[in-house]
Tab-separated table of N, CA and C and ligand atoms in Angstrom:
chain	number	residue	atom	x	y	z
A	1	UNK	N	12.254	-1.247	18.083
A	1	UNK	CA	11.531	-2.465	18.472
A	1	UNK	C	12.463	-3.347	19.326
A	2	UNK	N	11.807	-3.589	20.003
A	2	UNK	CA	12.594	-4.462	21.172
A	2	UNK	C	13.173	-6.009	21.102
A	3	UNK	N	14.136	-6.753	20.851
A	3	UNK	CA	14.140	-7.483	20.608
A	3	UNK	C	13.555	-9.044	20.855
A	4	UNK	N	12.454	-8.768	22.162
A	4	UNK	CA	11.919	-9.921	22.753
A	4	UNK	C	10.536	-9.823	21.076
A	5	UNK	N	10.173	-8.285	21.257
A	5	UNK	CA	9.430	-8.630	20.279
A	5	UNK	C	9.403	-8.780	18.732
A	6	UNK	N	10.688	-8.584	18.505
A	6	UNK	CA	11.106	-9.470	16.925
A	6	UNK	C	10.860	-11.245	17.488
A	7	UNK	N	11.410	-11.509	18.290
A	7	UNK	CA	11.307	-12.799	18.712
A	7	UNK	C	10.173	-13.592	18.473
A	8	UNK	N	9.050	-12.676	19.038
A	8	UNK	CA	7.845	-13.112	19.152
A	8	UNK	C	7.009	-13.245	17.804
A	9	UNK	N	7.261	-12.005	17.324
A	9	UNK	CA	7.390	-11.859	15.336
A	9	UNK	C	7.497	-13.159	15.032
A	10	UNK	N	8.692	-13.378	15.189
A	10	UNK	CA	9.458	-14.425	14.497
A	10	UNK	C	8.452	-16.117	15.179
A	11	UNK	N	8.327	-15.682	16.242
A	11	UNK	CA	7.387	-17.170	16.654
A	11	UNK	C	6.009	-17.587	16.159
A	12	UNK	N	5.474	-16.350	15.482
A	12	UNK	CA	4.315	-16.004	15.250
A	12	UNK	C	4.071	-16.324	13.731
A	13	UNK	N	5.661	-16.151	12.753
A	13	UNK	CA	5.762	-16.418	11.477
A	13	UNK	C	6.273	-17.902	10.980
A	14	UNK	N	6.535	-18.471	12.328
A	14	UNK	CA	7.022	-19.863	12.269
A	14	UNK	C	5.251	-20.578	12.179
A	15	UNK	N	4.603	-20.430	13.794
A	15	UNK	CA	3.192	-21.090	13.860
A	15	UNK	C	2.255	-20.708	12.147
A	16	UNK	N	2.634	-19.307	11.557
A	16	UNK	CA	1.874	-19.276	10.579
A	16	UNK	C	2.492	-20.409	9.308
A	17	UNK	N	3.716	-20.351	9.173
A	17	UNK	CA	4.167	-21.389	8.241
A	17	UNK	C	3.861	-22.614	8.256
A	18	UNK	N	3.442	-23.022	9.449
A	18	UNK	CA	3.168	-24.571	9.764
A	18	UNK	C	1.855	-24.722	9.507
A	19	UNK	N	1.179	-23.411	9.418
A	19	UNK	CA	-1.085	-23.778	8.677
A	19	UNK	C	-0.390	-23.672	7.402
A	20	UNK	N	0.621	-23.732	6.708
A	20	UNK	CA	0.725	-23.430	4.697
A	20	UNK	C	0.424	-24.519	4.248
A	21	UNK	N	-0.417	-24.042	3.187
A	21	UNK	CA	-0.702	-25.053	2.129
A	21	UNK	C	-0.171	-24.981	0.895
A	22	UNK	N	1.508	-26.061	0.973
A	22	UNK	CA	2.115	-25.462	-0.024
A	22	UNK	C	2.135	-27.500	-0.382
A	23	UNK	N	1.528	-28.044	-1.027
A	23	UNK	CA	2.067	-29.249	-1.759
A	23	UNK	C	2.920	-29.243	-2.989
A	24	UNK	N	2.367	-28.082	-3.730
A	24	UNK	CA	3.197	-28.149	-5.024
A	24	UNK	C	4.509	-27.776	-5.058
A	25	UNK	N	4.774	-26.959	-4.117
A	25	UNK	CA	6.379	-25.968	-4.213
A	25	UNK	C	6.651	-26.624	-2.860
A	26	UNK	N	5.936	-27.686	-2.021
A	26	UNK	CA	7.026	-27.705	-0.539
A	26	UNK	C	7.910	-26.621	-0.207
A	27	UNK	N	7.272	-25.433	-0.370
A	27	UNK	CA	8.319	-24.546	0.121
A	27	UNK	C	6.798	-23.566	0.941
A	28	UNK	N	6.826	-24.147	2.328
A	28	UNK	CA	5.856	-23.629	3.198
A	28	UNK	C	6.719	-22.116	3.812
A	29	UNK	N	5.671	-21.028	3.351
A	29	UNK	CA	6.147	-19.607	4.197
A	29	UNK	C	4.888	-18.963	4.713
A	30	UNK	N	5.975	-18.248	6.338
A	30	UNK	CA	4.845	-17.651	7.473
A	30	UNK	C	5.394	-16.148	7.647
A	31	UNK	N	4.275	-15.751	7.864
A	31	UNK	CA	4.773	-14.366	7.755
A	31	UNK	C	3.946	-13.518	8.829
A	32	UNK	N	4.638	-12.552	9.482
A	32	UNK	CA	3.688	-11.723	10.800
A	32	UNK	C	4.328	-10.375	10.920
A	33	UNK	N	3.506	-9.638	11.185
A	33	UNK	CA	3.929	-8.306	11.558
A	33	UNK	C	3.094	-7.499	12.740
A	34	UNK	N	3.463	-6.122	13.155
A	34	UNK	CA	2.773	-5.642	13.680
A	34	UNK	C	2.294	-4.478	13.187
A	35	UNK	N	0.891	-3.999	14.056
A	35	UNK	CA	0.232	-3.045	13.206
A	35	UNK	C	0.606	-2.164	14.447
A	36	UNK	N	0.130	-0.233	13.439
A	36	UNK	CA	0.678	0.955	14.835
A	36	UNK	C	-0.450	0.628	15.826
A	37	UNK	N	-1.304	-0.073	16.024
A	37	UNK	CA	-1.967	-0.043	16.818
A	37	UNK	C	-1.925	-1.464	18.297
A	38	UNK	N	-0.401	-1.757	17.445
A	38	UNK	CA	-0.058	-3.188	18.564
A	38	UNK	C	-0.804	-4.381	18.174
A	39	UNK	N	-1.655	-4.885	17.594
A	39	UNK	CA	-2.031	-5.957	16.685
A	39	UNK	C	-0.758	-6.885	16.546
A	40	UNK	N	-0.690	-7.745	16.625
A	40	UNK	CA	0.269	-8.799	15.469
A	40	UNK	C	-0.779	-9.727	14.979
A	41	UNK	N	-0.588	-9.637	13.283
A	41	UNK	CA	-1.257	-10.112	12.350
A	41	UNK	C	-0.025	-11.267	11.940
A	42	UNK	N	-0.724	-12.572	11.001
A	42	UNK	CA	0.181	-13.282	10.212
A	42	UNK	C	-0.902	-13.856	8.847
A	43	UNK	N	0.106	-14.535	8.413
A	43	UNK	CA	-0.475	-15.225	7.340
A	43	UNK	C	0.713	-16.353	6.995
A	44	UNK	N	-0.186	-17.320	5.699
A	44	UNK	CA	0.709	-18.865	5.451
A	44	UNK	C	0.674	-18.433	4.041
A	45	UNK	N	1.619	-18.859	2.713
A	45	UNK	CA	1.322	-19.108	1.896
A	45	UNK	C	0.123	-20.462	1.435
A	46	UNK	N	-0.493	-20.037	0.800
A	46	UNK	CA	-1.877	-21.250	0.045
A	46	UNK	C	-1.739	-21.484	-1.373
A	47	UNK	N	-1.172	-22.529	-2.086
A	47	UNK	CA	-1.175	-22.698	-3.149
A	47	UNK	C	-2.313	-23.604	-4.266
A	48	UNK	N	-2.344	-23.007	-5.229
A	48	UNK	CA	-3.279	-24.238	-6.015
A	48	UNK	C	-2.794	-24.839	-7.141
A	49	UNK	N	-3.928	-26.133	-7.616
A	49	UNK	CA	-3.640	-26.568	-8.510
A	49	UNK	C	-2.933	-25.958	-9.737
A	50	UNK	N	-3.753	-24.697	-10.274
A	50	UNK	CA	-3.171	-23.641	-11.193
A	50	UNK	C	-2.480	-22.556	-10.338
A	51	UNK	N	-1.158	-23.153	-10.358
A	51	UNK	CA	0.046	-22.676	-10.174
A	51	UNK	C	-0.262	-20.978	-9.371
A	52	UNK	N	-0.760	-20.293	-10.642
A	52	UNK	CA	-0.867	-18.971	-11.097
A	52	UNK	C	-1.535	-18.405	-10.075
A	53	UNK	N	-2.758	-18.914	-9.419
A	53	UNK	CA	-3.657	-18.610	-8.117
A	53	UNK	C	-3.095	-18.333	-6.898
A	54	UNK	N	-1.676	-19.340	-6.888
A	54	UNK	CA	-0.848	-19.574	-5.584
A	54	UNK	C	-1.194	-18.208	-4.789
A	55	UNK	N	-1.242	-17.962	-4.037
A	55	UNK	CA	-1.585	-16.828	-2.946
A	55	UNK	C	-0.448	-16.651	-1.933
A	56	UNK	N	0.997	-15.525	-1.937
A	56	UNK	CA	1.444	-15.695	-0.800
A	56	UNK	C	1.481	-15.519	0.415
A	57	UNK	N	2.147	-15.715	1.186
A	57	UNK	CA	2.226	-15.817	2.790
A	57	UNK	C	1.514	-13.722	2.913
A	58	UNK	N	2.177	-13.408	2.321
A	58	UNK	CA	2.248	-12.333	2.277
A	58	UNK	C	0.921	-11.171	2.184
A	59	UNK	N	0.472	-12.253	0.844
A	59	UNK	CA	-1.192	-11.883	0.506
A	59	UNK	C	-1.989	-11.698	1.373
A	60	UNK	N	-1.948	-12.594	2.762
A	60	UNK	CA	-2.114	-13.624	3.710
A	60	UNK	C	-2.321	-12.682	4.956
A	61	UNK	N	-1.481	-12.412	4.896
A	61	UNK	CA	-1.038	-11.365	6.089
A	61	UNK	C	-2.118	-10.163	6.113
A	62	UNK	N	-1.819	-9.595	4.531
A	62	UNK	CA	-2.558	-7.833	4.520
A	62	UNK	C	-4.082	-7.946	4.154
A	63	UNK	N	-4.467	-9.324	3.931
A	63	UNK	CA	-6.080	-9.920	4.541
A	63	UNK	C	-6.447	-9.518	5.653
A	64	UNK	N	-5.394	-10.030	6.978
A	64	UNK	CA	-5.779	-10.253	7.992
A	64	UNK	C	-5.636	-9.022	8.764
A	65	UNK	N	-4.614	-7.714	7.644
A	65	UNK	CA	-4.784	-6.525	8.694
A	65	UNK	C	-5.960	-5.822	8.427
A	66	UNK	N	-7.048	-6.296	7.048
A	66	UNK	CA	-8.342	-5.217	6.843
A	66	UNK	C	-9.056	-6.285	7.598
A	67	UNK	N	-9.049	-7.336	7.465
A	67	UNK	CA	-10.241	-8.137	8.715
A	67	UNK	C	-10.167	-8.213	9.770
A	68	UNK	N	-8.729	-7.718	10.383
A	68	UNK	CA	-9.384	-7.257	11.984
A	68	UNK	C	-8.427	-5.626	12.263
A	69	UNK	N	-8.832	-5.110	11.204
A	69	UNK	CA	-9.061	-3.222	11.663
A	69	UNK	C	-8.718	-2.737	10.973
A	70	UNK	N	-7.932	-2.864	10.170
A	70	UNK	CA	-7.051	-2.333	8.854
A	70	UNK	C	-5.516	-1.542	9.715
A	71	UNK	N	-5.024	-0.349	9.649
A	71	UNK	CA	-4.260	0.169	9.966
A	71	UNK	C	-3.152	0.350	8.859
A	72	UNK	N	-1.649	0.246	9.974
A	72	UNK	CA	-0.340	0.187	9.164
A	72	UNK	C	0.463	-0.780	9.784
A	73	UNK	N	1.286	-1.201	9.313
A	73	UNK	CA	2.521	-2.383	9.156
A	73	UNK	C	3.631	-1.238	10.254
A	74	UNK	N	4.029	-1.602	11.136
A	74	UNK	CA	5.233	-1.046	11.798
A	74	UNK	C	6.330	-1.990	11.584
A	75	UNK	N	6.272	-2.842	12.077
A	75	UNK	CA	7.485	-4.615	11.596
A	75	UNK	C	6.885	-5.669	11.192
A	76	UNK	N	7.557	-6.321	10.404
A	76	UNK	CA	7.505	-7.462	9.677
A	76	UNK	C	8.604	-8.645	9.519
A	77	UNK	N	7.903	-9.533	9.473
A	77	UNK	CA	8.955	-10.646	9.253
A	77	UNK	C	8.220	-11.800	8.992
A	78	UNK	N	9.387	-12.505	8.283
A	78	UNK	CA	8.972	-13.596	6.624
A	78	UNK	C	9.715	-14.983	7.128
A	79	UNK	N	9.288	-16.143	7.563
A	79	UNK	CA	10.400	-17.046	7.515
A	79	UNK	C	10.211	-18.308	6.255
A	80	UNK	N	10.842	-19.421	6.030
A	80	UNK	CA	11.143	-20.423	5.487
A	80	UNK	C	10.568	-21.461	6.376
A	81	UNK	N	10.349	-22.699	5.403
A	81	UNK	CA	10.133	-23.876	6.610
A	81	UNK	C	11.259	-24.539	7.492
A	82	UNK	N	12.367	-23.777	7.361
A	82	UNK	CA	13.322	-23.639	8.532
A	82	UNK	C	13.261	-22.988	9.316
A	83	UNK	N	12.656	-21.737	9.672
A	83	UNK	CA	12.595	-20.565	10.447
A	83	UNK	C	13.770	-19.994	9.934
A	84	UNK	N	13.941	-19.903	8.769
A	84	UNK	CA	15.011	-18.890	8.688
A	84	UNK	C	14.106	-17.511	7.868
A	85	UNK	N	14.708	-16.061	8.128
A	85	UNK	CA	14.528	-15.221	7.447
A	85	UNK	C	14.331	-15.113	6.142
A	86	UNK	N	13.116	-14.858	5.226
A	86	UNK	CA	12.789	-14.963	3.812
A	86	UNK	C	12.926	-13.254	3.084
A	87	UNK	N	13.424	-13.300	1.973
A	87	UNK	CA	13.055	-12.536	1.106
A	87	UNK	C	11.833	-12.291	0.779
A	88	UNK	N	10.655	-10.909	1.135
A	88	UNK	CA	9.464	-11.140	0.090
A	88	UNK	C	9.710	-11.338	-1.236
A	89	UNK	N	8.823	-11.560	-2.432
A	89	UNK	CA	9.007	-11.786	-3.394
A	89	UNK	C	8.419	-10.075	-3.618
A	90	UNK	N	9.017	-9.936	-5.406
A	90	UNK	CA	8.917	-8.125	-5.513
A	90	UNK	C	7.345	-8.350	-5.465
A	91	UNK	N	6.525	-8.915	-5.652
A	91	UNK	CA	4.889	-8.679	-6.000
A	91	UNK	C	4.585	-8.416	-4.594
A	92	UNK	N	5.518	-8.996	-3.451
A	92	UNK	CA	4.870	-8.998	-2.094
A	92	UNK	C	5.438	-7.596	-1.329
A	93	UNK	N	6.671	-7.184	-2.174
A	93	UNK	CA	7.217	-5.716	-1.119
A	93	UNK	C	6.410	-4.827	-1.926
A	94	UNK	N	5.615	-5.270	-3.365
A	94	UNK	CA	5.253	-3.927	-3.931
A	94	UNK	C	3.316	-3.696	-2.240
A	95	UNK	N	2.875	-4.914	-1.921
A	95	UNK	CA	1.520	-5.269	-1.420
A	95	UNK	C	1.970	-4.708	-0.072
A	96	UNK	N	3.287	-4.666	0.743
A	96	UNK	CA	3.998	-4.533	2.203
A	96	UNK	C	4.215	-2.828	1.758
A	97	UNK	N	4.350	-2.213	0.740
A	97	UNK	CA	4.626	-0.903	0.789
A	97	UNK	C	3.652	0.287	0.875
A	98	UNK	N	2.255	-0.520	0.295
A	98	UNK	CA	1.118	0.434	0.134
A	98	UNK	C	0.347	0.625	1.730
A	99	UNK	N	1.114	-0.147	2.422
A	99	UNK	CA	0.485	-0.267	4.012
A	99	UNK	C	1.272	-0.487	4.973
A	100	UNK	N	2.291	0.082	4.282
A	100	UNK	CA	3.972	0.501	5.865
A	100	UNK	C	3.789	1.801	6.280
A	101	UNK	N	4.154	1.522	7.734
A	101	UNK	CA	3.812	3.070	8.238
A	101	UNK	C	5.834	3.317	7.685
A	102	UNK	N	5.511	5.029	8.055
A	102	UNK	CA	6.805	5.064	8.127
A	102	UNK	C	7.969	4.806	8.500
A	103	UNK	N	8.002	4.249	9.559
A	103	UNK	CA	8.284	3.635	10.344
A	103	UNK	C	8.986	2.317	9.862
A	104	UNK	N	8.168	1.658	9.786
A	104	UNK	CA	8.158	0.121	9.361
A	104	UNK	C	10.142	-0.016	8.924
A	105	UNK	N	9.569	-1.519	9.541
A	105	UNK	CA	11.422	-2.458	9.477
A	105	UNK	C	10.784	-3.560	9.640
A	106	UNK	N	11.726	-4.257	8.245
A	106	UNK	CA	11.418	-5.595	7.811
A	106	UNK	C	12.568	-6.409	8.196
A	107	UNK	N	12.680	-7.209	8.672
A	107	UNK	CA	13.560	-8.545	9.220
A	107	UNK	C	14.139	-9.213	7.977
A	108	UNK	N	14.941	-8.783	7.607
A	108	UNK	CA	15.568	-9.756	6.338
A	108	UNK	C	16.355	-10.726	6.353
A	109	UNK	N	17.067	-11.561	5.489
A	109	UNK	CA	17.844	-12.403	6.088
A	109	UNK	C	19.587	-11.512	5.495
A	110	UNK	N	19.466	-10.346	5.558
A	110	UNK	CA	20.733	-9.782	5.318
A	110	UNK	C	20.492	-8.396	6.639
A	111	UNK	N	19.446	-8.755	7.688
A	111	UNK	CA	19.281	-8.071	8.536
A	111	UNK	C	18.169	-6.919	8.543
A	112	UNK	N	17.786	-6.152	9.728
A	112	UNK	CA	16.893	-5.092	9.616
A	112	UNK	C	16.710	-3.837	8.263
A	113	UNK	N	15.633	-3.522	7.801
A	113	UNK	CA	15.775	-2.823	6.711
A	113	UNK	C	14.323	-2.158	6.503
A	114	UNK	N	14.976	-0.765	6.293
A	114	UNK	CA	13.746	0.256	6.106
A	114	UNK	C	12.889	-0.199	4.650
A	115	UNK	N	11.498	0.582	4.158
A	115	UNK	CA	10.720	-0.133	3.080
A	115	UNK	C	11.444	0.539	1.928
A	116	UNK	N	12.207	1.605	2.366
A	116	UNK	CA	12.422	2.049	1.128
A	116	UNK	C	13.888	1.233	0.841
A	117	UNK	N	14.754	0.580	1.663
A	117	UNK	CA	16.086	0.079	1.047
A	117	UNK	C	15.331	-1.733	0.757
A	118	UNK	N	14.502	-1.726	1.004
A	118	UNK	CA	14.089	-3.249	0.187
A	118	UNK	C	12.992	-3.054	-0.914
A	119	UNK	N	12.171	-1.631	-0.977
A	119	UNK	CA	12.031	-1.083	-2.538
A	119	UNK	C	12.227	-0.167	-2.868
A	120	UNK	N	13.579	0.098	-3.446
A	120	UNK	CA	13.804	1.687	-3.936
A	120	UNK	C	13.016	2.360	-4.901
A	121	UNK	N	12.547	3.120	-4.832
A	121	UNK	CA	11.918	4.201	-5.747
A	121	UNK	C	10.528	3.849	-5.840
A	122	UNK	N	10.086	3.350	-4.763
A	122	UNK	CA	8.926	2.420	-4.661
A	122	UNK	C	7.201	3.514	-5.196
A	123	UNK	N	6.793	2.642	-6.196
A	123	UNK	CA	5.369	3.012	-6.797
A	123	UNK	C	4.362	3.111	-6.140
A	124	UNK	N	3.982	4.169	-5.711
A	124	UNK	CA	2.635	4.654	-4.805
A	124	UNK	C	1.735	5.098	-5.018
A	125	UNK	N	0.310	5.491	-3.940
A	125	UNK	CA	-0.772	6.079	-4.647
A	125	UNK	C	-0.270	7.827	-5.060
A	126	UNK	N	0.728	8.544	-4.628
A	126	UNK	CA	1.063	9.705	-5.030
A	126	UNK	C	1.423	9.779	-6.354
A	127	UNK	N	1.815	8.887	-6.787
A	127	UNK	CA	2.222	8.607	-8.043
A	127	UNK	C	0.929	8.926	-9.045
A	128	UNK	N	0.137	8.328	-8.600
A	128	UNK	CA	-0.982	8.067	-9.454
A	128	UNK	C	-1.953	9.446	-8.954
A	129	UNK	N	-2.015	10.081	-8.037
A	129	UNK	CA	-2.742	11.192	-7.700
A	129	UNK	C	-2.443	12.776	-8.038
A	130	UNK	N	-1.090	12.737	-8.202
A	130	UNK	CA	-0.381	13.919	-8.876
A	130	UNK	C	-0.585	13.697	-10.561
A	131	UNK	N	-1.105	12.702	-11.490
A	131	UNK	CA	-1.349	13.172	-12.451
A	131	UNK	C	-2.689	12.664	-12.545
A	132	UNK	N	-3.788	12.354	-12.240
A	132	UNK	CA	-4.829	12.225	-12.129
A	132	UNK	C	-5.712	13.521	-11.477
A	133	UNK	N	-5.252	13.704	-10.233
A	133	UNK	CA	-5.404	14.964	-10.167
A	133	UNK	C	-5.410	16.230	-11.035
A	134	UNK	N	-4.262	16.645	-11.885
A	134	UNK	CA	-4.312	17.088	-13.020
A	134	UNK	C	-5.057	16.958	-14.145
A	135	UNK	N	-4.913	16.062	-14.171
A	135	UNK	CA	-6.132	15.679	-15.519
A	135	UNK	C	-7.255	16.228	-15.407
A	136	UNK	N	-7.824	15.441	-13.754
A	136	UNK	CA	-9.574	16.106	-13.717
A	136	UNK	C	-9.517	17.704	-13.784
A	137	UNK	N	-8.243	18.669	-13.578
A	137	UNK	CA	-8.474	19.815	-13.516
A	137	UNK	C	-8.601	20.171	-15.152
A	138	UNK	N	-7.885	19.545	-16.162
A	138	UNK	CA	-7.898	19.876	-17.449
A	138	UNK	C	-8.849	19.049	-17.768
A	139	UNK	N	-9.741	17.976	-17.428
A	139	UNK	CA	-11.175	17.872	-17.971
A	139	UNK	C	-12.111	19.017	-17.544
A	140	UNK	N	-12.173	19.374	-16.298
A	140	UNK	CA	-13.018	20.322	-15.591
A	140	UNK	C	-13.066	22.055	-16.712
A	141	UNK	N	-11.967	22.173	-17.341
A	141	UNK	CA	-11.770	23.599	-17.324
A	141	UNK	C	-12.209	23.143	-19.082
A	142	UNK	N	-12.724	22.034	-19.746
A	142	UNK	CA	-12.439	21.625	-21.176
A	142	UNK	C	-14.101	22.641	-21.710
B	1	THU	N1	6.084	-17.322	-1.434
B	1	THU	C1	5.522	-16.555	-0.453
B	1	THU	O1	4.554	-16.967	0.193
B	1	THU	N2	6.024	-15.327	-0.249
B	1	THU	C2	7.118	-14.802	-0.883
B	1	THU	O2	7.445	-13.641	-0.692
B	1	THU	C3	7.915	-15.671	-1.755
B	1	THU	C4	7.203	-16.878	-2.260
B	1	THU	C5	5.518	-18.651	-1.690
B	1	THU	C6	4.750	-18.761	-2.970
B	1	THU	C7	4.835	-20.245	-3.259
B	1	THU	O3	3.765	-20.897	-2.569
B	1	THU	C8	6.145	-20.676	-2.626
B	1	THU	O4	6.554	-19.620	-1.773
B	1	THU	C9	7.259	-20.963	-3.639
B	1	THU	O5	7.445	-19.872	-4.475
């Protein structure tokens, strides 16, 4: 990826931080990526009264890649209401992993990083299809 267009990433995750609706945590985050199909998607964190609802930036984002086409995540990037580089939170790399292409490089603030070195051993639908799969064959044969 070229670096004008991390740039642009990055301009794209700033404008999304600035729609956040964060009163309770003042801690407004924007987040944008691109899809394999050249898309750049973003999202804001939205928080609520009950805490627990809070919705992140992140949530935000993989909305906006099934409402305009679905696809895969090639790059990503997270900022602060500084524009500085954010950590997802783990609930948000587990939501960024089920829809990274292979490909995919996330902008960290300890630098560029594949999905698997920001979730190792990361939980997938294979996971769940290699013994499910099985099963229906040992219901089928019962
Ligand atoms: N937040 C995100 O939007 N994404 C993350 O990956 C980390 C946390 C939001 C949730 C909450 O509105 C605020 O940051 C403080 O935790």
């Amino acid at each position: 990826m070229e670096e004008t267009v991390w740039q642009q990433l990055h301009d794209e995750a700033v404008a999304a931080m600035q729609r956040a609706y964060a009163p309770y945590s003042r801690f407004p985050v924007g987040a944008a990526a691109i899809t394999t199909d050249g898309r750049i998607i973003s999202g804001c964190n939205v928080e609520n009264a009950a805490y627990g609802a809070t919705l992140c930036a992140e949530c935000s984002l993989i909305s906006q890649l099934f409402a305009t086409g679905g696809g895969k995540l090639l790059a990503f990037a997270c900022v602060n209401g500084r524009g500085e580089a954010l950590a997802p939170c783990g609930r948000c790399r587990q939501l960024l992993s089920e829809h990274a292409d292979d490909r995919l490089i996330l902008a960290m603030p300890a630098g560029h990083m594949s999905i698997d070195e920001v979730l190792p051993g990361r939980f997938g639908a294979s996971n769940i299809h290699d013994v499910v799969d099985s099963q229906s064959v040992i219901n089928t044969t019962e």
